[in-house]
Backbone as a ProteinNet text record, in pm:
[ID]
protein_1_A
[PRIMARY]
MGIVLFMNLIMQIIGGVSLYYFKYVIGNDKLNQVFYAFSGLAEIGGLMLFPILTKKIGRQNVFKLASILPILGCSMILVFGIIAPKNAAFIAISGVVLKLGTGMLLGATTVMLADVVDYGQFKLGTRNESIVFSVQTLLVKTASAVSGWLVGVGLSVVGYVPNAVQGASTILGLRVLMIGLPILCAISMYVIYKNKYKINGDYHDMILEKIKSGEAVV
[TERTIARY]
83.1	0	86.7	192.3	282.1	351.8	394.4	464.3	371.7	251.1	156.2	118.8	101.2	65.1	175.1	299.2	409.4	433.6	416.3	433.8	334.2	208.7	107.3	128.1	181.5	211.4	318	419.4	522.8	458.6	374.8	315.9	217.9	138	32	81.4	183.6	241.2	305.9	382.6	445.3	337.8	233.4	124.9	55	44.1	-24.4	58.9	190.7	278.7	342.8	352.1	433.4	393.6	265.3	222.4	273.3	263.7	314.8	466.4	530.9	677.4	725.6	669.7	717.1	676.1	562.7	518	595.3	618.3	675.2	823.3	870.3	1011.4	1092.6	1044.9	1115	1083.2	961	922.8	864.4	823.4	763.6	669.6	540.3	445.1	426.2	469.1	458.9	552.6	658.1	749.3	682.4	574.1	498.4	441.8	400.8	349	460	579.5	694	724.8	726.8	755.5	658.4	528.7	429.8	420.4	449.3	446.7	551.5	673.3	781.3	772	734.6	727.5	613.6	504.5	393.9	433.9	506.5	556	655.5	738.9	838.7	772.3	661.7	593	538.7	483.5	437.1	554.9	667.4	787.2	838.6	835.5	879.8	793.2	663.5	571.7	599.7	630.6	660.2	796.3	890.6	1023.5	1025.4	927.4	929.2	944.2	861.1	877.7	1009.6	1059	1185.6	1300.9	1304.7	1412.5	1402.4	1278.8	1260	1324.7	1310.4	1371.3	1523.6	1577.1	1722.7	1791.4	1733.3	1803.6	1725	1602	1523.5	1437.9	1328.2	1232.4	1289.7	1370.7	1425.2	1513.8	1597.2	1683.9	1604.4	1498.9	1413.9	1346.3	1299	1233	1332.8	1453.7	1557.7	1583.9	1598.6	1620	1501.4	1380.9	1259.5	1245.6	1300.6	1297.1	1402.4	1515.3	1624.4	1590.9	1526.4	1501.7	1418.8	1310.2	1240.7	1328.7	1414.6	1506.4	1602.7	1655.9	1747.9	1676.3	1555	1479.1	1448	1406.4	1378.4	1505.9	1616.1	1744.2	1783.2	1757	1786.2	1697.2	1572	1482.9	1540	1591.1	1649.8	1773.2	1866.2	1992.8	1969	1890.7	1865	1784.7	1698.9	1620.9	1707.3	1827.9	1920.3	2016.8	2073	2177.9	2122.6	2007.9	1948.8	1797.4	1733.6	1593.1	1495.7	1529	1433.4	1475.2	1563.6	1605.8	1506.4	1428.9	1321.9	1377.4	1494.2	1553.3	1587	1643.4	1677.2	1551.3	1448.5	1321.6	1265.3	1272.5	1222.1	1300.1	1432.6	1517.1	1484.4	1465.9	1430.9	1299.7	1200.7	1071.1	1079.2	1161.3	1178.1	1239	1345.1	1410.1	1313.7	1244.7	1149.6	1040.2	977.5	861.3	894.7	1016.2	1057.4	1048.7	1092.5	1086.9	946.1	857.1	719.8	646.6	681.9	622.5	660.6	789.5	833.7	766.1	749.2	684.5	539.5	470.9	332.7	327.6	421.8	427.8	464.4	563.1	611.3	503.5	433	332.4	212.1	178.9	68.9	104.3	227.4	273.4	281.5	325.9	336.3	199.6	97.4	-37.1	-84.9	-49.8	-84.1	-11.3	111.9	187	122	67.4	-1.7	-124.8	-192.1	-305.5	-257.3	-145.1	-87.3	-49.3	9.2	48.8	-73.6	-182.4	-305.8	-357.7	-350.5	-392.5	-301	-173.9	-75	-100.4	-132.8	-150.4	-291.9	-392.1	-530.4	-613.5	-561.6	-634.5	-739.4	-749.9	-846.6	-777.4	-828.4	-776.1	-870	-816.1	-898.5	-859.9	-867.5	-829	-909	-1038.9	-1124.1	-1084.7	-1053.3	-1015	-880.9	-784.4	-649.3	-648.7	-713.4	-707.6	-801.4	-904	-986	-909.5	-818.7	-732.9	-643.2	-596.3	-515.6	-593.7	-720.7	-804.5	-821.2	-841.5	-854.8	-728.2	-612.5	-485.5	-461.3	-502	-489.1	-572.5	-694.9	-781.8	-728.6	-672.9	-614.1	-494.6	-409.7	-294.2	-338.6	-446.7	-498.6	-544.9	-615	-662.8	-547	-451.8	-338.1	-252.2	-225.9	-142.6	-211.5	-343.8	-417.5	-408	-419.4	-406.4	-265.1	-164.7	-25.7	6.1	-41.1	-15.6	-83.6	-210.7	-284	-221.5	-192.4	-129.4	11.2	84.7	221.1	227.5	138.1	135.9	107.8	18.6	-12.1	107.5	174.1	288.3	404.5	430.3	544.7	513.5	389.8	356.2	320.6	268.3	231.9	119.6	137.4	35.3	2.7	-121.6	-156	-126.3	-73.2	-52.8	30.4	134.6	225.4	367.1	463.2	602.2	624.8	680.3	697.5	831.9	833.2	956.3	1051.9	1173.5	1277.4	1236	1172.3	1130.8	1020.6	933.3	827	885.1	983.3	1050.5	1116.7	1184.8	1247.7	1142.7	1031.8	925	864.5	848.1	795.4	892.3	1022.5	1121.4	1111.8	1090.2	1075.6	952.8	842	719.2	734.5	796.4	808.6	915.8	1021.4	1138.5	1163.1	1162.7	1195.8	1096.2	967	865.4	863.1	865.5	870.4	994.6	1110.4	1232	1213.9	1157.2	1132	1036.6	933.7	839.4	908.3	995.6	1066.5	1158	1228.2	1316.6	1234.1	1124.7	1037.9	982.7	942.3	888.7	991.9	1115.8	1218.1	1256.5	1258.4	1289.4	1186.1	1058.5	953.7	974.7	1001.2	1022.4	1140.8	1249.7	1372.4	1356.7	1286.6	1280.7	1157.6	1049.8	924.4	868.9	902.5	841.4	928	876	954.7	914.1	811.8	762.9	849	972.5	1070.2	1152.8	1219.9	1319.8	1268.8	1348	1316.5	1186	1158.9	1035.5	913.7	920.4	811.3	793.5	903.9	897.6	835.6	870.8	815.6	664.6	617.6	474.3	400.9	453.8	390.6	387.9	495.6	502.1	399.5	385.5	289.7	145.8	117.9	-15.4	-43.8	54.6	36.1	15.5	87.8	77.1	-44.1	-110.4	-228.1	-198.3	-77.6	-41.2	-119.6	-124	-201.6	-147.5	-237.4	-199.8	-103.4	-0.1	95.5	82.7
-120.5	0	125.7	123	238.2	261	151.8	161.7	220	166.8	215	360.3	396.1	533.8	630.6	600.3	691.1	697.5	584.8	585.9	681.4	674.2	762.8	907.8	928.8	1065.4	1128	1049.2	1099.3	1152.8	1071.8	1109	1225.7	1224	1323.3	1457.6	1456.8	1584.6	1655.6	1579.9	1638.6	1689.3	1610.2	1651.5	1777.3	1792.5	1908.7	2035.8	2021.9	2138.8	2180.3	2088.7	2113.5	2240.1	2266.7	2386.3	2512.8	2518.2	2634.1	2643.8	2527.3	2524.9	2580.8	2530.8	2574.2	2718.7	2762	2898.3	3001.3	2972.4	3075.5	3055.4	2931.3	2906.6	2908.1	2833.6	2826.8	2947.3	2996.1	3113.6	3083.1	2959.1	2920.1	2803.6	2832.6	2726.3	2627.3	2662.3	2568.2	2449	2466.5	2355.4	2245.5	2280.3	2177.9	2075.4	2122.4	2032	1940.8	1997.8	1917.5	1810	1851.6	1760.8	1643.4	1671.3	1564.6	1481.5	1540.7	1462.6	1352.1	1387.5	1288.8	1197.3	1252.7	1170.1	1069	1105.4	1011.7	890.1	915.5	804.9	719.5	786.3	713.8	625.1	671.9	591.6	463.2	475.5	355.2	262.8	323.6	244.6	174	242.2	181.1	62.7	76.5	-33.8	-153.4	-126.6	-235	-297.9	-218.4	-270.3	-355.9	-336	-403	-554.8	-625.5	-772.1	-814.8	-736.3	-770.5	-759.1	-646.8	-625.3	-723.3	-758.4	-852.9	-987.3	-1032	-1159	-1152.6	-1035.1	-1021.3	-996.8	-909.5	-869.8	-898.4	-947.5	-981.2	-864.9	-898	-795.4	-698.9	-748.3	-659.4	-551.7	-590.9	-493.5	-397.3	-447.3	-359.8	-256.5	-299.5	-204.2	-99.6	-142.8	-47.8	54.5	6.7	96.5	190.6	135	215.4	320.9	296.4	394.8	503.5	465.4	561	658.1	609.2	692.5	818.4	812.8	937.1	1035.5	982.8	1070.1	1136.7	1058.1	1112.3	1211.9	1176.9	1266.4	1399.5	1396	1519.7	1601.7	1535.1	1605.4	1673.3	1606.2	1664.8	1786.5	1780.2	1895.3	2014.9	1988.7	2095.8	2153.7	2067.8	2113.8	2184.2	2121.5	2183.2	2312.2	2316.7	2438	2554.9	2525.8	2631.4	2668.2	2564.6	2593.6	2621.4	2562.3	2584	2571.9	2666.3	2650.4	2639.4	2697.2	2697.5	2605.2	2510.8	2413.9	2298.3	2291.1	2190.5	2048.6	2028.9	1894.5	1844.9	1932.1	1893.3	1862.1	1942.3	1917.1	1781.5	1751.8	1623.4	1507.2	1519.6	1412.9	1389.4	1497.5	1485.5	1411	1446.4	1379.9	1232.8	1200.7	1060.6	978	1029.1	956	937.5	1043.2	1037.8	934.6	942.8	859.1	717	693.6	554.3	481.8	550.2	491.6	466.6	565.6	546.2	440.5	429.2	322.2	185.1	167.8	41.2	16.9	123.8	109.5	66.1	115.1	71.1	-79.2	-128.2	-272.4	-348.6	-297.8	-366.7	-376.1	-266.1	-267.7	-354.3	-359.9	-447.8	-594.1	-631.1	-767.6	-794.7	-695.8	-712.4	-735.4	-666.1	-687.7	-829.8	-879.8	-1019.3	-1114.6	-1081	-1163.3	-1160.4	-1044.8	-1034.6	-1125.2	-1137.9	-1230.7	-1373.5	-1410	-1542.7	-1562.4	-1459.8	-1467.4	-1487.5	-1417.2	-1434.2	-1576.7	-1636.5	-1776.2	-1868	-1840.2	-1919.5	-1913.2	-1795.1	-1777.5	-1807	-1772.5	-1777.8	-1887.1	-1938.6	-2043.1	-1991.3	-1858.7	-1800.3	-1695.1	-1681.1	-1577.2	-1456.8	-1341.3	-1222.1	-1111.6	-1144.4	-1047.4	-918.8	-930.1	-810.6	-713.3	-767	-679.7	-613.9	-693.5	-642	-534.5	-561.3	-465.3	-346.3	-362.4	-246.6	-151.2	-206.6	-121.2	-36.3	-93.3	-15.5	105.9	84.9	195	298.9	252.1	343.1	426.2	360.9	431.2	535	504	601.8	725.6	703.6	816.3	891.5	817	881	967.9	913.4	989.9	1115	1104.5	1220.4	1328.4	1286.1	1381.9	1444.4	1360.6	1410.6	1504	1465.2	1549.5	1682.6	1679	1803	1894	1833.9	1912	1967.7	1883.3	1927.6	2041.3	2029.4	2133.8	2263.7	2252.8	2372.5	2440.9	2362.9	2419.9	2468.6	2388.3	2425.5	2558.3	2579.1	2705.4	2822.8	2800.4	2906	2936.5	2829.8	2846.1	2918.5	2887	2948.3	3089.2	3133.4	3270.2	3290.9	3187.1	3197.1	3298	3385.3	3483.1	3459.4	3428.1	3396.9	3513.4	3478.6	3574.6	3696.2	3666.4	3772.5	3719.1	3810.9	3769.9	3719.3	3599	3536	3576.7	3590.8	3624.2	3506.8	3533.7	3430	3316.6	3349.5	3245.2	3157.6	3217.4	3140.8	3049.1	3099.6	3017.3	2896.6	2921.2	2812.2	2713	2765.5	2679	2593.4	2650.3	2572.9	2462.3	2490.4	2385.5	2273.6	2308.3	2206.8	2120.2	2182.8	2108.3	2018	2068.5	1994.9	1887	1912.6	1825.2	1757.5	1837.3	1783.7	1681.6	1713.5	1621.1	1488	1486.9	1357.7	1276.4	1342.1	1269.8	1206.5	1281.2	1228.3	1108.9	1117.6	1005.7	882.7	904	791.9	722.3	800.7	742.9	664.8	723.5	657.1	526.6	529.2	409.5	297.6	330.9	227.3	175.3	262.4	219.1	117.3	143.6	48.2	-84.1	-76.1	-198.3	-278.4	-211.2	-278.4	-344	-278.5	-326	-410.9	-394.9	-459.4	-559	-542	-629.9	-753.4	-869.6	-993	-1097.9	-1068.4	-1170.9	-1167.6	-1210.7	-1210.1	-1338.9	-1366.5	-1473	-1608.9	-1675.8	-1812.4	-1819.7	-1716.7	-1717	-1711.7	-1631	-1621.6	-1754.4	-1815.1	-1945	-2052.1	-2049.3	-2145.2	-2128.2	-2002.3	-1976.1	-2035.5	-2011.5	-2063	-2215.5	-2278.9	-2424.7	-2480.4	-2415	-2460.1	-2449.8	-2336.5	-2318.4	-2423	-2445	-2540.5	-2682.6	-2716.8	-2852.1	-2870.8	-2757.5	-2764.8	-2802.1	-2770.5	-2802	-2712.3	-2755.7	-2686.1	-2547	-2460	-2324	-2327.9	-2237.5	-2234.4	-2103.2
0	0	0	80.7	84.9	-47.5	-110	-238.6	-345.5	-355.8	-456.2	-429.3	-302.5	-267.5	-308.1	-271.7	-304.4	-455.2	-525.2	-670.2	-735.7	-693.1	-749.6	-708	-589.3	-547.5	-636.5	-674.5	-765.6	-892.5	-953.7	-1082	-1067.9	-963.1	-952.5	-900.1	-815.9	-772.7	-891.1	-969.4	-1088.4	-1184.8	-1203.1	-1291.3	-1243	-1111.1	-1055.5	-1054.5	-1049.8	-1035.3	-1166.8	-1262.7	-1382.6	-1457.6	-1472.1	-1545.6	-1477.6	-1345	-1271.2	-1284.5	-1279.3	-1287.6	-1421.2	-1529.9	-1661.4	-1691.4	-1642	-1668.6	-1588.6	-1460.3	-1373.4	-1341.5	-1336.5	-1307.6	-1437.4	-1538.1	-1666.1	-1753.6	-1742.3	-1819.6	-1955.2	-1976.8	-2105	-2080.7	-2070	-2037.4	-2152.4	-2275.3	-2386.7	-2368.5	-2290.2	-2264.6	-2182.4	-2114.8	-2042.9	-2140.6	-2258.9	-2361.4	-2414.6	-2432.2	-2476.3	-2372.3	-2247	-2136.5	-2136.5	-2150.5	-2140.8	-2268.3	-2382.7	-2506.6	-2503	-2463.9	-2462.6	-2340.3	-2227.3	-2106.5	-2115	-2182.2	-2198.6	-2281	-2389.5	-2471	-2392.6	-2313.2	-2234.3	-2129.3	-2071.8	-1970.7	-2031.8	-2152.2	-2223.6	-2252.6	-2295.4	-2321.9	-2198.3	-2084.1	-1959	-1920.4	-1942	-1912.4	-2002.6	-2128.2	-2221.9	-2193.6	-2144.6	-2112.9	-1986.9	-1899.1	-1769.4	-1779.7	-1858.5	-1863.5	-1926.6	-2022.2	-2087.5	-1988.6	-1916	-1818.8	-1701.7	-1665	-1555.4	-1586.8	-1710.7	-1750.4	-1750	-1777.5	-1790.1	-1655.7	-1571.8	-1449.1	-1321	-1332.7	-1215.1	-1166.4	-1100.6	-1059.7	-957.5	-864.8	-762.1	-823	-918.2	-984.2	-1071.6	-1133.9	-1215	-1125.9	-1009.8	-919.4	-870.7	-842.3	-800.3	-909.9	-1033.6	-1146.9	-1164.1	-1153.5	-1170.8	-1062.8	-944.2	-836	-856.6	-915.3	-938.3	-1051.1	-1156.2	-1274.5	-1243.7	-1163.7	-1130.8	-1053.2	-965.2	-891.9	-989.1	-1082.2	-1182.1	-1273	-1317	-1403.5	-1337.5	-1211	-1137.1	-1119.1	-1092.3	-1077.7	-1208.4	-1320	-1451	-1476.8	-1436	-1450.4	-1374.4	-1253.7	-1173.4	-1241.8	-1281.1	-1339.6	-1472.6	-1560.4	-1691	-1675.7	-1573.9	-1549.5	-1506.6	-1459	-1417.7	-1529.7	-1595.9	-1693.6	-1834.7	-1868	-2001.4	-1990.2	-1922.2	-1885.3	-2002.7	-2118	-2228.6	-2342.6	-2311.5	-2411.4	-2414.2	-2521.2	-2530.4	-2530.4	-2591	-2596	-2456.2	-2372.5	-2235.9	-2154.4	-2176.4	-2107.3	-2148.5	-2277.8	-2328.3	-2269.5	-2264.8	-2209.5	-2062.5	-1988	-1845.7	-1828.3	-1910.5	-1902.7	-1938.9	-2038.1	-2079.6	-1966.7	-1904.1	-1794.6	-1678.8	-1642.7	-1531.8	-1555.9	-1673.4	-1698.5	-1742.3	-1788.6	-1807	-1673.4	-1568.8	-1435.1	-1388	-1403.9	-1355.6	-1438.1	-1567.4	-1648.5	-1596.6	-1563.7	-1504.8	-1369.9	-1294	-1163	-1177.1	-1279.7	-1303.2	-1326.8	-1408.7	-1431.9	-1306.2	-1233.2	-1113	-1006	-981.3	-874.2	-910.5	-1038.5	-1080.1	-1054.1	-1088.8	-1063.1	-913.1	-837.7	-692.5	-629.4	-679.3	-627.4	-656.1	-774.5	-805.9	-710.9	-676.8	-581.8	-443.4	-406.7	-277.6	-275.2	-389.4	-399	-375.3	-437.4	-415.7	-269.2	-209.7	-69.4	20.8	-14.6	61.5	54.6	-63.2	-76.9	3.1	-0.1	72.2	223.1	273.6	417.9	466	383.5	429.7	361.9	249.3	178.8	82.4	65.1	-28.2	-114.3	-237.4	-327	-321.9	-290.8	-270.1	-368.7	-498.5	-601.3	-591.8	-571.2	-573	-462.4	-344.5	-233	-260.5	-302.9	-324.9	-433.2	-546.3	-656.4	-634.5	-552	-517.4	-426.4	-346.1	-263.4	-352.6	-462.9	-557.6	-607.6	-645.2	-691.1	-581.3	-458.8	-345.4	-327	-341.9	-322.6	-431.3	-554.5	-663.4	-632.3	-586	-551.7	-429.4	-333.6	-216.5	-255.5	-343.5	-390.2	-463.8	-541.7	-613.5	-515.8	-410.9	-311.1	-234.1	-192.9	-115.4	-199.5	-325.3	-411.2	-439.3	-461.4	-481.8	-360.7	-243.4	-119.5	-104.3	-130.4	-118.1	-214	-338	-437	-395.6	-355.5	-314.6	-195.1	-92	28.2	-4.3	-84.8	-119.5	-192.9	-289.3	-363	-270.2	-176	-79.3	10.7	57.1	148.1	80	-47.6	-116.8	-166.7	-147.7	-184.7	-330.2	-393	-534.8	-555.7	-656	-695.2	-842.6	-875.8	-1015.7	-1110.5	-1227	-1335.6	-1294	-1216.8	-1172.2	-1172.8	-1173.5	-1161.6	-1020.2	-1009.2	-878.3	-817.4	-685.2	-614.7	-606.9	-562.2	-554.5	-461.8	-349.9	-255.9	-315.7	-395.7	-461.4	-568.2	-643.9	-744.8	-678.3	-567.4	-493	-444.2	-393.6	-344.9	-454.8	-573.3	-686.3	-726.5	-716.7	-745.1	-641.5	-518.1	-413.6	-441	-479.5	-506.9	-628.4	-733.7	-859.2	-852.5	-777.1	-778.7	-644.2	-537.8	-405.2	-353.3	-361.9	-309.6	-385.1	-520.2	-589.8	-557	-541.8	-503.4	-365.9	-272.5	-138.3	-143	-227.7	-242.6	-301.4	-400.9	-463.4	-363.2	-282.7	-180.3	-78.3	-32.9	66.3	10.7	-116.2	-181.8	-183.2	-220.7	-229.2	-90.6	9.3	146.5	193.8	164.7	201.6	129.6	0	-78.9	-25.3	-0.6	42.3	178.3	268	406.5	438.9	360.7	399.3	298.3	170.7	70.9	52.7	88.3	92.5	-11.1	-92.9	-186.1	-312.6	-295.1	-403.5	-400.1	-510	-513	-470.5	-386.3	-343.8	-265.3	-184.8	-105.5	-197.4	-299.8	-396.8	-470.2	-509.7	-578.7	-489	-360.4	-265.6	-252.5	-247.8	-237.2	-357.4	-476.4	-597.4	-599.1	-553	-548.6	-450	-333.6	-233.1	-286.2	-355.9	-411.2	-518.3	-604.6	-713.9	-663.3	-556.1	-502	-412.6	-375.2	-291	-146.9	-101.4	36.5	133.8	258.1	361.5	385.9	430.9	466.3	584.8	583.5	693.5	769.5
[MASK]
++++++++++++++++++++++++++++++++++++++++++++++++++++++++++++++++++++++++++++++++++++++++++++++++++++++++++++++++++++++++++++++++++++++++++++++++++++++++++++++++++++++++++++++++++++++++++++++++++++++++++++++++++++++++++

């Protein structure tokens, strides 16, 4: 639940702040369209790459890579926004790196939810797909509500004034909202995965074997 929540927060916070970021920090709101055109394609590509990379390097390594890419993409947005803020190619590259990661994460979390269903059968003797996947829908809606609240409160806190030149503190605050918060969410997501998610490797294989053989619940 924590992993899915933080993953959706990454995507929705960026989606909620990007227009303000490109209009007031970068100074060209049309670059927001460039960012989303390339990042949208990259997200689809990341989702398609997920099963291929999983076969080559394993799910744990894919999840690690998928967690790093949004951090790298956000960092690139920050750096390029300072050294070449109106370079459309740099903006596109940043969006591609960022959304390749979130695309892989979409694939990874969907598979992880299926694994949780298997784990439930292993522990409880019943498969509860409807409950598990309905929680995913709940978490997406929760992330949408939380991100909307964070963006609204964040804009107020940083002193955002609509259709006006923003002060230095507001520009800094918009960078924190667009870049800092998603990076923090990505780190938190990976920490949860690393320390709490155990349905991997030999343990996962054992669960599948127990289910297939119809052995008693343990």
